[in-house]
Tab-separated table of C-alpha atoms (C1' of nucleotides) in Angstrom:
chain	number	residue	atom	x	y	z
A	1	UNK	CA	42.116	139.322	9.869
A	2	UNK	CA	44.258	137.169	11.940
A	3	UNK	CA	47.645	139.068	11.707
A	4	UNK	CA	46.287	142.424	12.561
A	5	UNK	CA	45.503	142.258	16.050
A	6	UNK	CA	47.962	144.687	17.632
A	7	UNK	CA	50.915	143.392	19.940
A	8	UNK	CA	49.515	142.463	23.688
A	9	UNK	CA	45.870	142.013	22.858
A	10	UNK	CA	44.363	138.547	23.043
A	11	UNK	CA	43.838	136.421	20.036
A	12	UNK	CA	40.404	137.264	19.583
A	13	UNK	CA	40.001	141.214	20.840
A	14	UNK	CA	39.436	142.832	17.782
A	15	UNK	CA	40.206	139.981	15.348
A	16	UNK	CA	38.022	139.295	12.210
A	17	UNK	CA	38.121	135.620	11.190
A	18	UNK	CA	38.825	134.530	7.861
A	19	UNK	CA	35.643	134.792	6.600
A	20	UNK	CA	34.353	137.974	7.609
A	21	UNK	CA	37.817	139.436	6.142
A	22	UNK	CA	36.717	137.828	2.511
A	23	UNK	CA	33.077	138.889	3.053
A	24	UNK	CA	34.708	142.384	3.514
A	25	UNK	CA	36.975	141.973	0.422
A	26	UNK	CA	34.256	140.932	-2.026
A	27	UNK	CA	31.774	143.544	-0.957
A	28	UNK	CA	34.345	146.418	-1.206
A	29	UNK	CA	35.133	144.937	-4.420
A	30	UNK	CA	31.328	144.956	-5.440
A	31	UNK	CA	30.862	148.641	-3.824
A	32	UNK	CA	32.928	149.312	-6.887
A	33	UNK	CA	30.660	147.790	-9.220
A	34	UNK	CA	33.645	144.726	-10.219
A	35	UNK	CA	31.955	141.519	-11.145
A	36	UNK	CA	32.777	138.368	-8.702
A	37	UNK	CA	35.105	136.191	-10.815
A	38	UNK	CA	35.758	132.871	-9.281
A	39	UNK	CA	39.698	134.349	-9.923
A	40	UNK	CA	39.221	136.896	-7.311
A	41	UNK	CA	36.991	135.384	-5.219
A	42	UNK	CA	39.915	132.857	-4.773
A	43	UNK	CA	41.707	135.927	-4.624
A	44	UNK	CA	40.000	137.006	-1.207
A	45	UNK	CA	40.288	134.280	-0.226
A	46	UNK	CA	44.128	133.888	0.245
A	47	UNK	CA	44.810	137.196	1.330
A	48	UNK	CA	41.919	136.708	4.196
A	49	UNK	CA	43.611	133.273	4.906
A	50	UNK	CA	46.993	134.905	5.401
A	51	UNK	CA	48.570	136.887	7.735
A	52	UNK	CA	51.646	138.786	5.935
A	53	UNK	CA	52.795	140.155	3.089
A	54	UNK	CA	52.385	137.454	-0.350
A	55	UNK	CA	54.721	138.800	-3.308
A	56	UNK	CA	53.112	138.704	-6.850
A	57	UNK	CA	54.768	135.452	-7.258
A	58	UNK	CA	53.614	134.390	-4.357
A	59	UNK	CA	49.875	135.340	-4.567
A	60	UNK	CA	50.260	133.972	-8.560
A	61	UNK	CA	50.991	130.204	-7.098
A	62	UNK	CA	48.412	130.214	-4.711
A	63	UNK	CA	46.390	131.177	-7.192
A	64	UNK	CA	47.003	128.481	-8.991
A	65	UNK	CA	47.204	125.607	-6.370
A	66	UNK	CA	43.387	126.304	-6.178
A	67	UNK	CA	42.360	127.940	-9.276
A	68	UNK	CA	44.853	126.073	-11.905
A	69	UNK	CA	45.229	128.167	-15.327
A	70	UNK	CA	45.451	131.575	-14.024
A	71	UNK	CA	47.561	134.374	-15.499
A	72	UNK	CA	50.372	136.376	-14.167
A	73	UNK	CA	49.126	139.595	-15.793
A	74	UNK	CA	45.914	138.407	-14.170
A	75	UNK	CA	46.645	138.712	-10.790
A	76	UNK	CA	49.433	141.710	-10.963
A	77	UNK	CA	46.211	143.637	-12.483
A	78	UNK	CA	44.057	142.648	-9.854
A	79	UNK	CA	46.796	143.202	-7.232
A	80	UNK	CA	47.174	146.892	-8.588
A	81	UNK	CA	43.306	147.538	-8.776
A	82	UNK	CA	43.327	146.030	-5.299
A	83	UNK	CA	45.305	148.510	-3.682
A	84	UNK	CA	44.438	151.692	-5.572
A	85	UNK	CA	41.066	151.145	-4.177
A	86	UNK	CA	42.461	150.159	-0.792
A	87	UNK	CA	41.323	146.224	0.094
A	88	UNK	CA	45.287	145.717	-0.095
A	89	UNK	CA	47.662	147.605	0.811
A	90	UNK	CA	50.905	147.609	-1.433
A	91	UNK	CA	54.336	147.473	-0.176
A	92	UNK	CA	58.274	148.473	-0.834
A	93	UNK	CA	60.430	145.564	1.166
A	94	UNK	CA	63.362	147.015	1.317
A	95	UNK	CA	64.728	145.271	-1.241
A	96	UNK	CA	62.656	146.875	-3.906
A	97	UNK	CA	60.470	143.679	-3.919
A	98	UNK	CA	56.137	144.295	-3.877
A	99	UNK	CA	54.257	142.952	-1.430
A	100	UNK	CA	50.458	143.059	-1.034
A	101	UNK	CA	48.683	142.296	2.329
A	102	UNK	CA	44.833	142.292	3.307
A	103	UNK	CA	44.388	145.932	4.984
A	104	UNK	CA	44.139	146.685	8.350
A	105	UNK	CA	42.192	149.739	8.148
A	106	UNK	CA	41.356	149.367	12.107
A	107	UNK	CA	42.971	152.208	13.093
A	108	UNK	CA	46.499	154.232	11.905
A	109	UNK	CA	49.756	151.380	12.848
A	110	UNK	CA	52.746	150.173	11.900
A	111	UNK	CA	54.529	146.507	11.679
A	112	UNK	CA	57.013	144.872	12.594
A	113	UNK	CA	58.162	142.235	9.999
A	114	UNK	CA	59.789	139.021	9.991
A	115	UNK	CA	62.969	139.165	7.350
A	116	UNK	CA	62.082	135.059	7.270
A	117	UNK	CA	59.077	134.323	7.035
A	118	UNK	CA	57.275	137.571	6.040
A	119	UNK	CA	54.526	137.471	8.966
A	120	UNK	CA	53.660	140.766	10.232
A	121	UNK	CA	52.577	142.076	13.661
A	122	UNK	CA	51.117	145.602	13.889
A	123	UNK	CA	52.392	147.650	16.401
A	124	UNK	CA	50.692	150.140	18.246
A	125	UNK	CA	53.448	152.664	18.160
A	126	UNK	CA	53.068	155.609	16.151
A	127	UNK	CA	57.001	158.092	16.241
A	128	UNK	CA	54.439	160.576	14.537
A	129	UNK	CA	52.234	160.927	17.100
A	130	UNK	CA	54.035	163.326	19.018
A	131	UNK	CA	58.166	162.515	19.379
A	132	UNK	CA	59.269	163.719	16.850
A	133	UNK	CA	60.635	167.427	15.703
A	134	UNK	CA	59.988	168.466	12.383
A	135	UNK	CA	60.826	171.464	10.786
A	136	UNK	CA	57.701	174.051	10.562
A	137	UNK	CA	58.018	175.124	7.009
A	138	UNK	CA	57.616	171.486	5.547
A	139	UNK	CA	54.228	170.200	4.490
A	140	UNK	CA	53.956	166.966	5.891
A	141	UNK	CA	52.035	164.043	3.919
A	142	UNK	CA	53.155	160.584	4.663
A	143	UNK	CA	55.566	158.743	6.984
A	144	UNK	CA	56.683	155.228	6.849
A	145	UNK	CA	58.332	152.816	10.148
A	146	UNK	CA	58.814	149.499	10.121
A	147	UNK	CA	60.879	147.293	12.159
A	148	UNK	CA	62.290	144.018	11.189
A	149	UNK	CA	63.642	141.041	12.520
A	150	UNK	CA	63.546	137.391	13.048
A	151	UNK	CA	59.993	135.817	14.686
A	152	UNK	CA	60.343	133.206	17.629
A	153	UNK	CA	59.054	130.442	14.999
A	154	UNK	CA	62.038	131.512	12.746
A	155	UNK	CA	64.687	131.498	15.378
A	156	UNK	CA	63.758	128.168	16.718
A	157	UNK	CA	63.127	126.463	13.705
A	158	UNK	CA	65.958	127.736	12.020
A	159	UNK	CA	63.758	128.696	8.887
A	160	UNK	CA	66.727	130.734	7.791
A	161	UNK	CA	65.772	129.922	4.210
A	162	UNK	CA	64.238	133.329	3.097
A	163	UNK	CA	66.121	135.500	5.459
A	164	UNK	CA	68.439	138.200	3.777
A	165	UNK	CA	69.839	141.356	4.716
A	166	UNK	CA	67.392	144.320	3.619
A	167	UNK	CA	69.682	146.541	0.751
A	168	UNK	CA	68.506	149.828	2.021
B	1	UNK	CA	78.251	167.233	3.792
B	2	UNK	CA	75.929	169.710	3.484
B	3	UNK	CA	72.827	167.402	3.528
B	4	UNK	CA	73.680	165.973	6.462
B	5	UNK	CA	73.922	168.645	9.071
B	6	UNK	CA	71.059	167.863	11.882
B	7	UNK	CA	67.683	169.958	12.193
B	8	UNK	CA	67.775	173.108	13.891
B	9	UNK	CA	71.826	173.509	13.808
B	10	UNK	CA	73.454	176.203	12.607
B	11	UNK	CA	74.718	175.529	8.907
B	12	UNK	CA	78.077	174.956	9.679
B	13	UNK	CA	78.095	173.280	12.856
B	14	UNK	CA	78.873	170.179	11.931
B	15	UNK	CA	79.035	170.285	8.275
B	16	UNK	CA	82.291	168.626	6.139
B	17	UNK	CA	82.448	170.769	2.837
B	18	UNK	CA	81.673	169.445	-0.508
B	19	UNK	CA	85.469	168.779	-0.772
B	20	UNK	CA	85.947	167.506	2.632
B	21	UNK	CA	83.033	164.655	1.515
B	22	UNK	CA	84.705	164.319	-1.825
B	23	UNK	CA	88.033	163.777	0.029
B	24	UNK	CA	86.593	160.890	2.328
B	25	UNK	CA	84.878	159.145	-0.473
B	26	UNK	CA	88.108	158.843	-2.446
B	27	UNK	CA	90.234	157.733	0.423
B	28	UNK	CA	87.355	154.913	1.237
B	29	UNK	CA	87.979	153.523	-2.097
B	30	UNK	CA	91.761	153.781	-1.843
B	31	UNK	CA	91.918	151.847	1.629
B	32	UNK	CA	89.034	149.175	-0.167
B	33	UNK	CA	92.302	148.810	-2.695
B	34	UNK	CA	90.418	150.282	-6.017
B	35	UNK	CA	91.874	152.431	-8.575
B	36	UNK	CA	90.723	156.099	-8.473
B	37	UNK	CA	89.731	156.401	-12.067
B	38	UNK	CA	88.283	159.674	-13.423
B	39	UNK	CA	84.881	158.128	-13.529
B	40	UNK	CA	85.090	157.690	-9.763
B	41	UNK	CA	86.453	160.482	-8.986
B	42	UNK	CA	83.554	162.119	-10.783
B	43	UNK	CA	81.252	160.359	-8.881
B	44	UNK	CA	82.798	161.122	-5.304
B	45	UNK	CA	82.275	164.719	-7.099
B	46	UNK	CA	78.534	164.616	-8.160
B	47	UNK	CA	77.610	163.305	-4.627
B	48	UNK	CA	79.992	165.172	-2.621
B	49	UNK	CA	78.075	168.108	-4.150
B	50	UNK	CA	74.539	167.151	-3.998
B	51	UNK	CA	72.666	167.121	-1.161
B	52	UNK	CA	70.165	164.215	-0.859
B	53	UNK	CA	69.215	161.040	-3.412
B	54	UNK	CA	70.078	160.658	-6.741
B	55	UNK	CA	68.528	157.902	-8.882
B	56	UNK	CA	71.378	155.700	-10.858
B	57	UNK	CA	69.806	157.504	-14.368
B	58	UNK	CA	70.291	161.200	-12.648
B	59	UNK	CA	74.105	159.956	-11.469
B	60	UNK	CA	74.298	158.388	-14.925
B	61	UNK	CA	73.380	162.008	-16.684
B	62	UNK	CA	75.250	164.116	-14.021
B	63	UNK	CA	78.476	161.725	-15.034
B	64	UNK	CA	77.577	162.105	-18.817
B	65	UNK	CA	77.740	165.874	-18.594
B	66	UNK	CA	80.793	166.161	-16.823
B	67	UNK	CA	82.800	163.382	-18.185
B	68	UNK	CA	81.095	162.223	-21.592
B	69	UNK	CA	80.963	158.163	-22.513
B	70	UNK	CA	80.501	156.247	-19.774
B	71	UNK	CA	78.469	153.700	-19.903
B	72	UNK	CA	75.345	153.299	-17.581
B	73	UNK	CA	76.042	149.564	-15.981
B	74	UNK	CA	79.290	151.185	-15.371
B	75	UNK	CA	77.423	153.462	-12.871
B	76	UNK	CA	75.406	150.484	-11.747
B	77	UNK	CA	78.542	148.480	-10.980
B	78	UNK	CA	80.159	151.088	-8.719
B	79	UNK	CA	76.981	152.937	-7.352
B	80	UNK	CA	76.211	148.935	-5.981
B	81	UNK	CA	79.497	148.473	-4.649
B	82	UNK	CA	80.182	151.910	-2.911
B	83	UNK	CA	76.680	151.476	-1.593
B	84	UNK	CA	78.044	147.940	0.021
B	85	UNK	CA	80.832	148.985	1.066
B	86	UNK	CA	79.276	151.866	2.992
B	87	UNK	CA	80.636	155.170	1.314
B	88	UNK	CA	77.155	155.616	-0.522
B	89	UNK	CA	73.498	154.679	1.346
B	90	UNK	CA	71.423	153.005	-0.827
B	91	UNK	CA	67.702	153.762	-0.384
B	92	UNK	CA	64.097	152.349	-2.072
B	93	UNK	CA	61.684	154.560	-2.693
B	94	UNK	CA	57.903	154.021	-2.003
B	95	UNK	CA	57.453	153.621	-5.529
B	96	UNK	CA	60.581	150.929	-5.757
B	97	UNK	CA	62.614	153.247	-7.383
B	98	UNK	CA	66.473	153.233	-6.375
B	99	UNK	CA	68.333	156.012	-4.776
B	100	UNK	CA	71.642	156.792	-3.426
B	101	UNK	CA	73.225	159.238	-1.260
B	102	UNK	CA	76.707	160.030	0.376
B	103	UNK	CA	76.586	158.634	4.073
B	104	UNK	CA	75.816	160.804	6.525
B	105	UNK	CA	77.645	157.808	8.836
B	106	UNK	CA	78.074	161.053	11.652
B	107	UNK	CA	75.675	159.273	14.038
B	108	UNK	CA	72.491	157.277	13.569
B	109	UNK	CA	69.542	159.182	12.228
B	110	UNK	CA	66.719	158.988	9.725
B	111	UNK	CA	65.419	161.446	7.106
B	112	UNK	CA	62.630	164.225	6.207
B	113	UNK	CA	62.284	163.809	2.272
B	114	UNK	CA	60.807	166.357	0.118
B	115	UNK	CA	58.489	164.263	-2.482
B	116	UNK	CA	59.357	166.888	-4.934
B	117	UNK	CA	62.821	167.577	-5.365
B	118	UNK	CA	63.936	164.614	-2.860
B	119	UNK	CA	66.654	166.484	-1.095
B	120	UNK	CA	66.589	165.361	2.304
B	121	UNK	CA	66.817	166.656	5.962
B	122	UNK	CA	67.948	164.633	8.981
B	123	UNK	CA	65.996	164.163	11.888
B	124	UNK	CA	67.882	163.370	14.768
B	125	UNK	CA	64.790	161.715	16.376
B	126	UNK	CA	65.027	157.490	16.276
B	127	UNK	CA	61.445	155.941	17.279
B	128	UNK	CA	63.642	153.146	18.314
B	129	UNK	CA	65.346	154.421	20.700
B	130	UNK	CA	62.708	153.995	23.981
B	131	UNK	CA	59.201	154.689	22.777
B	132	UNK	CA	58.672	151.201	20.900
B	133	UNK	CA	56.881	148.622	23.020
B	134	UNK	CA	58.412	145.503	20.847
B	135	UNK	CA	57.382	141.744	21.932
B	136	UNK	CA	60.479	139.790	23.352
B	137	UNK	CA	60.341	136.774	21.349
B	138	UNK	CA	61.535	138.829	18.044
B	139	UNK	CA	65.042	139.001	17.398
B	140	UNK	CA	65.437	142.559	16.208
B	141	UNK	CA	67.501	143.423	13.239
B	142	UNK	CA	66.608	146.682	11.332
B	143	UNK	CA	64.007	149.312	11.502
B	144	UNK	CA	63.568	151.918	8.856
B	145	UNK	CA	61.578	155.597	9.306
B	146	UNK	CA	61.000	158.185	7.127
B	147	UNK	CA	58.898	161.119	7.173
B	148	UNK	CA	57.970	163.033	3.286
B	149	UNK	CA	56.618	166.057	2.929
B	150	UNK	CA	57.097	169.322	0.398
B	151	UNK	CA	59.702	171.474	1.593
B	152	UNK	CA	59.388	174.967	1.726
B	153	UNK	CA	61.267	175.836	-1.323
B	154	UNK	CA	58.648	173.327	-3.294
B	155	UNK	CA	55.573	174.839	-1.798
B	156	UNK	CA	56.555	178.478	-3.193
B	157	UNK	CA	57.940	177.421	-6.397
B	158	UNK	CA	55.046	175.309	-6.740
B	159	UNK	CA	57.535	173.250	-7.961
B	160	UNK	CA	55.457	170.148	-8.302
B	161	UNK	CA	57.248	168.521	-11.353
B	162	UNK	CA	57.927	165.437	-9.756
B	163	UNK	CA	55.771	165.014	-6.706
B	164	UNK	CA	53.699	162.215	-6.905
B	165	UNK	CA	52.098	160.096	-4.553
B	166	UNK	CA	54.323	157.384	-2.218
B	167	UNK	CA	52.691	153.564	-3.686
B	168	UNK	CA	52.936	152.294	-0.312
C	1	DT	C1'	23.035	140.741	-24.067
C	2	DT	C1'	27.065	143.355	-23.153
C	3	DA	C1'	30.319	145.688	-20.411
C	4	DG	C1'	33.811	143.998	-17.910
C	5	DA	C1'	37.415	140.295	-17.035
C	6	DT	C1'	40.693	137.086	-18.699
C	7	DG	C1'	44.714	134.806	-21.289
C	8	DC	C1'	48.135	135.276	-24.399
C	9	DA	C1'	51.932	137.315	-26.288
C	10	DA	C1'	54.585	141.091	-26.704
C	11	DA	C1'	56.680	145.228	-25.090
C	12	DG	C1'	58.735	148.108	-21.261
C	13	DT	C1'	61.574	149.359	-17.418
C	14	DC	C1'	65.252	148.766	-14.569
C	15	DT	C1'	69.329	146.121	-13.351
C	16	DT	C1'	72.929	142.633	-13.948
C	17	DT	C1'	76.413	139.771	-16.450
C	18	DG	C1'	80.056	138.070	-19.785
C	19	DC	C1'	83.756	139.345	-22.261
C	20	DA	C1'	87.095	141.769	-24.983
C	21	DA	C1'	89.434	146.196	-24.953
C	22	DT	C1'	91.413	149.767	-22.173
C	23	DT	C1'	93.605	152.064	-18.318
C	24	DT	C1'	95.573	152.584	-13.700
C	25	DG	C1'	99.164	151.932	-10.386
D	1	DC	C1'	103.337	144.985	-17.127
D	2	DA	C1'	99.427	142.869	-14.677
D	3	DA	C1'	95.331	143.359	-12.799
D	4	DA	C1'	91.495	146.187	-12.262
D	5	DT	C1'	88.068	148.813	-14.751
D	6	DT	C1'	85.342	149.985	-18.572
D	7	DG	C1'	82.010	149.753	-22.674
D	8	DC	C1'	79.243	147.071	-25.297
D	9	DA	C1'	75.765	144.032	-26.045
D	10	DA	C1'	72.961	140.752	-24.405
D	11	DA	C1'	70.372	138.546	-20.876
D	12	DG	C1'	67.354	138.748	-16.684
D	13	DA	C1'	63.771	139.882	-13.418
D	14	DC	C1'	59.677	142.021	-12.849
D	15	DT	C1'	55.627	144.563	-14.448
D	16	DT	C1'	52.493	146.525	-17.873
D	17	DT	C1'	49.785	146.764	-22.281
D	18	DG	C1'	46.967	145.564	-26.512
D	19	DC	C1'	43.740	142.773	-28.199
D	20	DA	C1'	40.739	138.918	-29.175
D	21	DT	C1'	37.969	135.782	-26.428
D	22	DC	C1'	35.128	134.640	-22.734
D	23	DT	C1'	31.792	135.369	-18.836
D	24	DA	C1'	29.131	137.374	-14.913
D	25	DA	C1'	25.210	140.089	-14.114
DNA sequence: TTAGATGCAAAGTCTTTGCAATTTG
DNA sequence: CAAATTGCAAAGACTTTGCATCTAA
């Protein structure tokens, strides 16, 4: 999908279009034997058309700019089947707020976020890969980075509207 | 405090004691002009003594047991504003919970959290610090890292009570 | 046809707020 | 004493659940 290109490449490297992204999404959801509702065909179809995180709330609107009568309990059910079985992946902001994105399953990354709008780049960088020193006698099973900030559309358009200081 | 002292030092390096923490916690809220109440100082207690997060409902029962009555949005109110006010670090979990934990405000570093009893370790390492290859046009404001694992005490106890799986 | 998906309404969890009563300095 | 702090109860935000109805395969 668009936003998952990692930093430096050109546009088009590695980048799936729109399309392929949603052809991906439906047949991962059919691999699990789901029926294709129009609901979550619409579904794919926003997260392949968006680069970013899209809260509940967010994904819920959408939802119903295109597909009017849908249900909240609708689409947080569909969000949470979603990313147990890995199309999305669910995320913490650090504000305790969800946010589901289309994965990136390319290869292992990280992101850096924009505290405005919410776009994501993926950055190459992994501090697991070798920097750092951890203790011997710990069993190691997940990590998490993520830098944030302010994208160059943000800071020149002044789109300070959604920016807030993260809690954590 | 004792939580706080970096990897691979020596215990008592650079350790405050419990009541050296306590001590700095109840002078913070003196110079921020606020009453030192016996619910507060209880609090500077139960973190001063515990090394690593505690969710509001653990602070809440650890207050209950020493100091019976007080009310849970009482904990709310001043676990929120010690946490802005920099005396406690306020942390989400990969699962959205809350946390908090005295400030280890020594020098910057991030944390090695054991998914099952969530006492943490600092690492001294800070991905930020040269490795990152970051595009120019972002205006950087945070990052966040954290590594989980079991620690070594939770591997041999099999002590697997509350380990569960980061949502992220 | 029928198992699976949806909408509705209700319940749950966690956190915050308003206000009167209490306590600290 | 005066102002800050607390407890209580209620409201809020967000997410999940139960169940009858509907629909894709």
């Amino acid at each position: 999908m668009a936003g998952c290109r990692p930093v430096r490449l050109e546009r088009n490297d590695t980048d799936m279009t729109a399309s392929e992204t949603m052809r991906e999404m439906l047949s991962a959801m059919a691999r699990k034997g789901w029926r294709i509702t129009e609901q979550r065909r619409t579904l794919a179809r926003i997260f392949a058309e968006h680069e970013g995180y899209l809260s509940p709330k967010e994904v819920y609107d959408q939802m119903n700019a295109r597909h009017p009568g849908v249900s909240l309990d609708t689409v947080y059910r569909n969000l949470r089947e979603l990313s147990d079985m890995g199309v999305l992946e669910q995320f913490v902001m650090m504000d305790g707020g969800l946010k589901f994105r289309a994965n990136c399953h390319v290869r292992h990354h990280h992101h850096l976020i924009c505290l405005s709008c919410e776009k994501t780049l993926p950055l190459e960088y992994c501090p697991m890969e070798d920097r750092v020193d951890l203790p011997g006698n710990y069993k190691i099973l997940h990590h998490r980075f993520e830098v944030y900030g302010i994208c160059e559309d943000c800071q020149t358009n002044g789109a300070s509207s959604a920016e807030r200081t993260p809690e954590t």
